[in-house]
Tab-separated table of C-alpha atoms in Angstrom:
chain	number	residue	atom	x	y	z
A	1	MET	CA	0.102	-0.204	-0.124
A	2	ARG	CA	1.451	3.430	-1.078
A	3	ILE	CA	0.938	6.294	1.326
A	4	THR	CA	0.814	9.585	-0.296
A	5	LEU	CA	1.535	12.802	0.762
A	6	LEU	CA	-2.294	13.988	1.039
A	7	SER	CA	-3.080	11.024	2.569
A	8	LEU	CA	-0.420	11.548	5.216
A	9	LEU	CA	-1.433	14.678	5.937
A	10	LEU	CA	-5.327	14.475	5.896
A	11	LEU	CA	-4.120	11.629	8.345
A	12	CYS	CA	-2.179	13.942	10.346
A	13	PHE	CA	-4.960	16.684	10.285
A	14	ALA	CA	-7.457	13.936	11.920
A	15	ALA	CA	-5.338	12.789	14.748
A	16	THR	CA	-4.712	16.574	15.831
A	17	THR	CA	-8.264	17.735	15.449
A	18	PRO	CA	-10.369	16.993	18.922
A	19	ALA	CA	-13.223	14.537	18.274
A	20	ARG	CA	-16.527	15.908	18.620
A	21	ALA	CA	-18.841	13.902	20.251
A	22	ASP	CA	-22.548	14.908	21.035
A	23	LEU	CA	-24.263	13.664	24.379
A	24	HIS	CA	-27.592	12.037	23.468
A	25	ILE	CA	-30.016	11.868	26.132
A	26	THR	CA	-32.712	9.258	25.208
A	27	ARG	CA	-33.922	7.977	28.519
A	28	ASP	CA	-32.290	9.633	31.278
A	29	HIS	CA	-34.491	9.736	34.717
A	30	GLY	CA	-31.897	11.266	36.847
A	31	GLY	CA	-29.976	10.309	40.082
A	32	TYR	CA	-27.356	12.082	41.920
A	33	VAL	CA	-27.072	15.891	41.623
A	34	GLU	CA	-23.410	15.917	42.220
A	35	GLU	CA	-22.980	13.535	39.712
A	36	TYR	CA	-24.608	15.311	36.575
A	37	LYS	CA	-22.848	18.395	37.731
A	38	VAL	CA	-19.266	17.102	37.077
A	39	LYS	CA	-21.098	15.508	33.891
A	40	TYR	CA	-22.204	18.421	32.524
A	41	LYS	CA	-19.101	20.575	33.309
A	42	ARG	CA	-17.127	18.080	31.094
A	43	VAL	CA	-19.677	18.294	28.282
A	44	ARG	CA	-19.584	22.170	28.494
A	45	ASP	CA	-16.102	22.216	28.837
A	46	LYS	CA	-15.106	20.106	25.796
A	47	GLY	CA	-17.806	22.370	23.932
A	48	GLU	CA	-19.890	19.218	23.172
A	49	ARG	CA	-23.829	19.511	22.001
A	50	VAL	CA	-26.526	18.137	23.842
A	51	ILE	CA	-29.547	16.522	22.036
A	52	ILE	CA	-32.471	15.610	24.461
A	53	ASP	CA	-34.415	12.839	22.164
A	54	GLY	CA	-36.258	11.220	24.792
A	55	ILE	CA	-36.722	11.492	28.661
A	56	CYS	CA	-34.595	13.932	31.162
A	57	ASN	CA	-35.894	13.940	34.299
A	58	SER	CA	-35.174	15.126	37.621
A	59	ALA	CA	-31.174	15.941	37.795
A	60	CYS	CA	-30.581	15.155	34.121
A	61	THR	CA	-32.308	18.457	33.906
A	62	LEU	CA	-29.570	19.920	35.331
A	63	VAL	CA	-28.174	20.159	32.017
A	64	LEU	CA	-30.310	23.280	31.355
A	65	GLY	CA	-27.936	25.214	33.956
A	66	ILE	CA	-24.496	23.996	33.104
A	67	VAL	CA	-24.065	23.444	29.387
A	68	PRO	CA	-24.991	26.562	27.263
A	69	MET	CA	-28.526	26.486	25.692
A	70	ASN	CA	-27.141	27.355	22.470
A	71	LYS	CA	-25.391	23.620	22.421
A	72	ILE	CA	-28.757	21.869	23.358
A	73	CYS	CA	-31.712	20.962	20.934
A	74	VAL	CA	-34.504	19.122	21.515
A	75	THR	CA	-36.319	16.240	19.202
A	76	PRO	CA	-39.857	15.667	18.857
A	77	LYS	CA	-39.435	12.741	21.223
A	78	ALA	CA	-37.974	14.785	24.224
A	79	SER	CA	-39.648	15.639	27.759
A	80	LEU	CA	-38.215	17.173	30.839
A	81	GLY	CA	-39.478	16.213	34.079
A	82	PHE	CA	-38.911	18.127	37.365
A	83	HIS	CA	-39.457	17.704	41.273
A	84	GLN	CA	-38.192	18.679	44.581
A	85	ALA	CA	-34.976	17.205	45.510
A	86	TYR	CA	-35.107	14.661	48.030
A	87	TYR	CA	-32.252	12.322	49.967
A	88	ASP	CA	-31.156	9.035	48.876
A	89	LYS	CA	-33.928	6.670	50.157
A	90	ALA	CA	-31.304	4.363	51.306
A	91	PHE	CA	-30.540	6.616	54.109
A	92	THR	CA	-34.242	7.600	54.788
A	93	PHE	CA	-35.472	3.686	55.265
A	94	GLY	CA	-37.215	4.014	51.842
A	95	ILE	CA	-39.527	7.217	52.621
A	96	LYS	CA	-38.593	10.363	50.426
A	97	VAL	CA	-37.701	13.128	52.475
A	98	THR	CA	-37.260	16.222	50.589
A	99	SER	CA	-34.674	18.898	50.607
A	100	ALA	CA	-35.197	22.296	50.649
A	101	GLU	CA	-31.378	23.210	50.203
A	102	GLY	CA	-31.034	20.384	47.457
A	103	THR	CA	-34.341	22.050	45.613
A	104	SER	CA	-32.966	25.557	46.098
A	105	ASP	CA	-29.552	24.255	44.442
A	106	LEU	CA	-31.251	22.462	41.509
A	107	MET	CA	-33.459	25.806	41.016
A	108	SER	CA	-30.090	28.046	41.237
A	109	TYR	CA	-28.836	26.620	38.407
A	110	TYR	CA	-31.970	26.725	36.188
A	111	PRO	CA	-32.272	29.161	33.481
A	112	ASP	CA	-34.897	31.998	33.989
A	113	THR	CA	-37.054	30.560	31.449
A	114	VAL	CA	-36.782	27.236	33.254
A	115	LYS	CA	-37.655	28.799	36.701
A	116	ASP	CA	-40.208	30.799	34.753
A	117	TRP	CA	-42.141	27.496	33.812
A	118	ILE	CA	-42.012	25.905	37.187
A	119	ARG	CA	-43.440	29.036	38.550
A	120	ARG	CA	-46.473	29.107	36.074
A	121	ASN	CA	-46.714	25.467	36.945
A	122	GLY	CA	-46.985	25.787	40.795
A	123	GLY	CA	-43.784	25.484	41.699
A	124	LEU	CA	-41.446	22.633	42.225
A	125	THR	CA	-43.426	19.685	44.286
A	126	THR	CA	-42.874	15.887	45.293
A	127	ASP	CA	-44.897	15.106	42.192
A	128	MET	CA	-42.879	15.419	38.522
A	129	LYS	CA	-43.861	18.120	36.328
A	130	LYS	CA	-43.545	17.213	33.086
A	131	ILE	CA	-42.959	19.457	29.686
A	132	LYS	CA	-43.592	17.313	26.600
A	133	ASN	CA	-42.308	18.177	22.907
A	134	GLY	CA	-43.786	21.239	21.721
A	135	VAL	CA	-44.865	24.950	21.794
A	136	GLU	CA	-43.959	25.381	25.570
A	137	LEU	CA	-40.882	22.947	25.365
A	138	TRP	CA	-39.363	25.553	22.225
A	139	LYS	CA	-40.037	28.021	24.409
A	140	ILE	CA	-37.103	26.943	26.467
A	141	ILE	CA	-34.820	24.917	24.100
A	142	ASP	CA	-34.441	25.304	20.310
A	143	PRO	CA	-36.059	22.208	18.745
A	144	CYS	CA	-32.873	20.411	16.825
A	145	PRO	CA	-31.767	21.534	13.347
A	146	GLU	CA	-31.486	19.021	10.684
A	147	GLU	CA	-27.923	18.861	10.478
A	148	TRP	CA	-27.461	17.619	14.424
């Protein structure tokens, strides 16, 4: 096999160009807030895009306050779910105990458009409040362009 100068240059360029990976959220029911903060800060710092293409509930929604909104888009399958923060049920004998401090921390990350939606819908409660794809969601996050 003969290596031409052009193919060698292309190979060198590909090796030195940072890989661009998108985070594709399809079924994320949330988890530990601190883990999501670390994950999304890494996504933000790498300049990656986030495509919400399904369920993004609970701590998953922190993406909206950590990754720049111009790097996030939604597909027709997207939905967001919000509720009050609560302590790990392993430490509360299986009982859902809400955390005012944790809820305040979550709210501090959200952009004003999300905070406004939450307020208009009765604030954060123990029940999940969902935004499904459509006009309400598009007021917060842009639909994904076809080239994404």
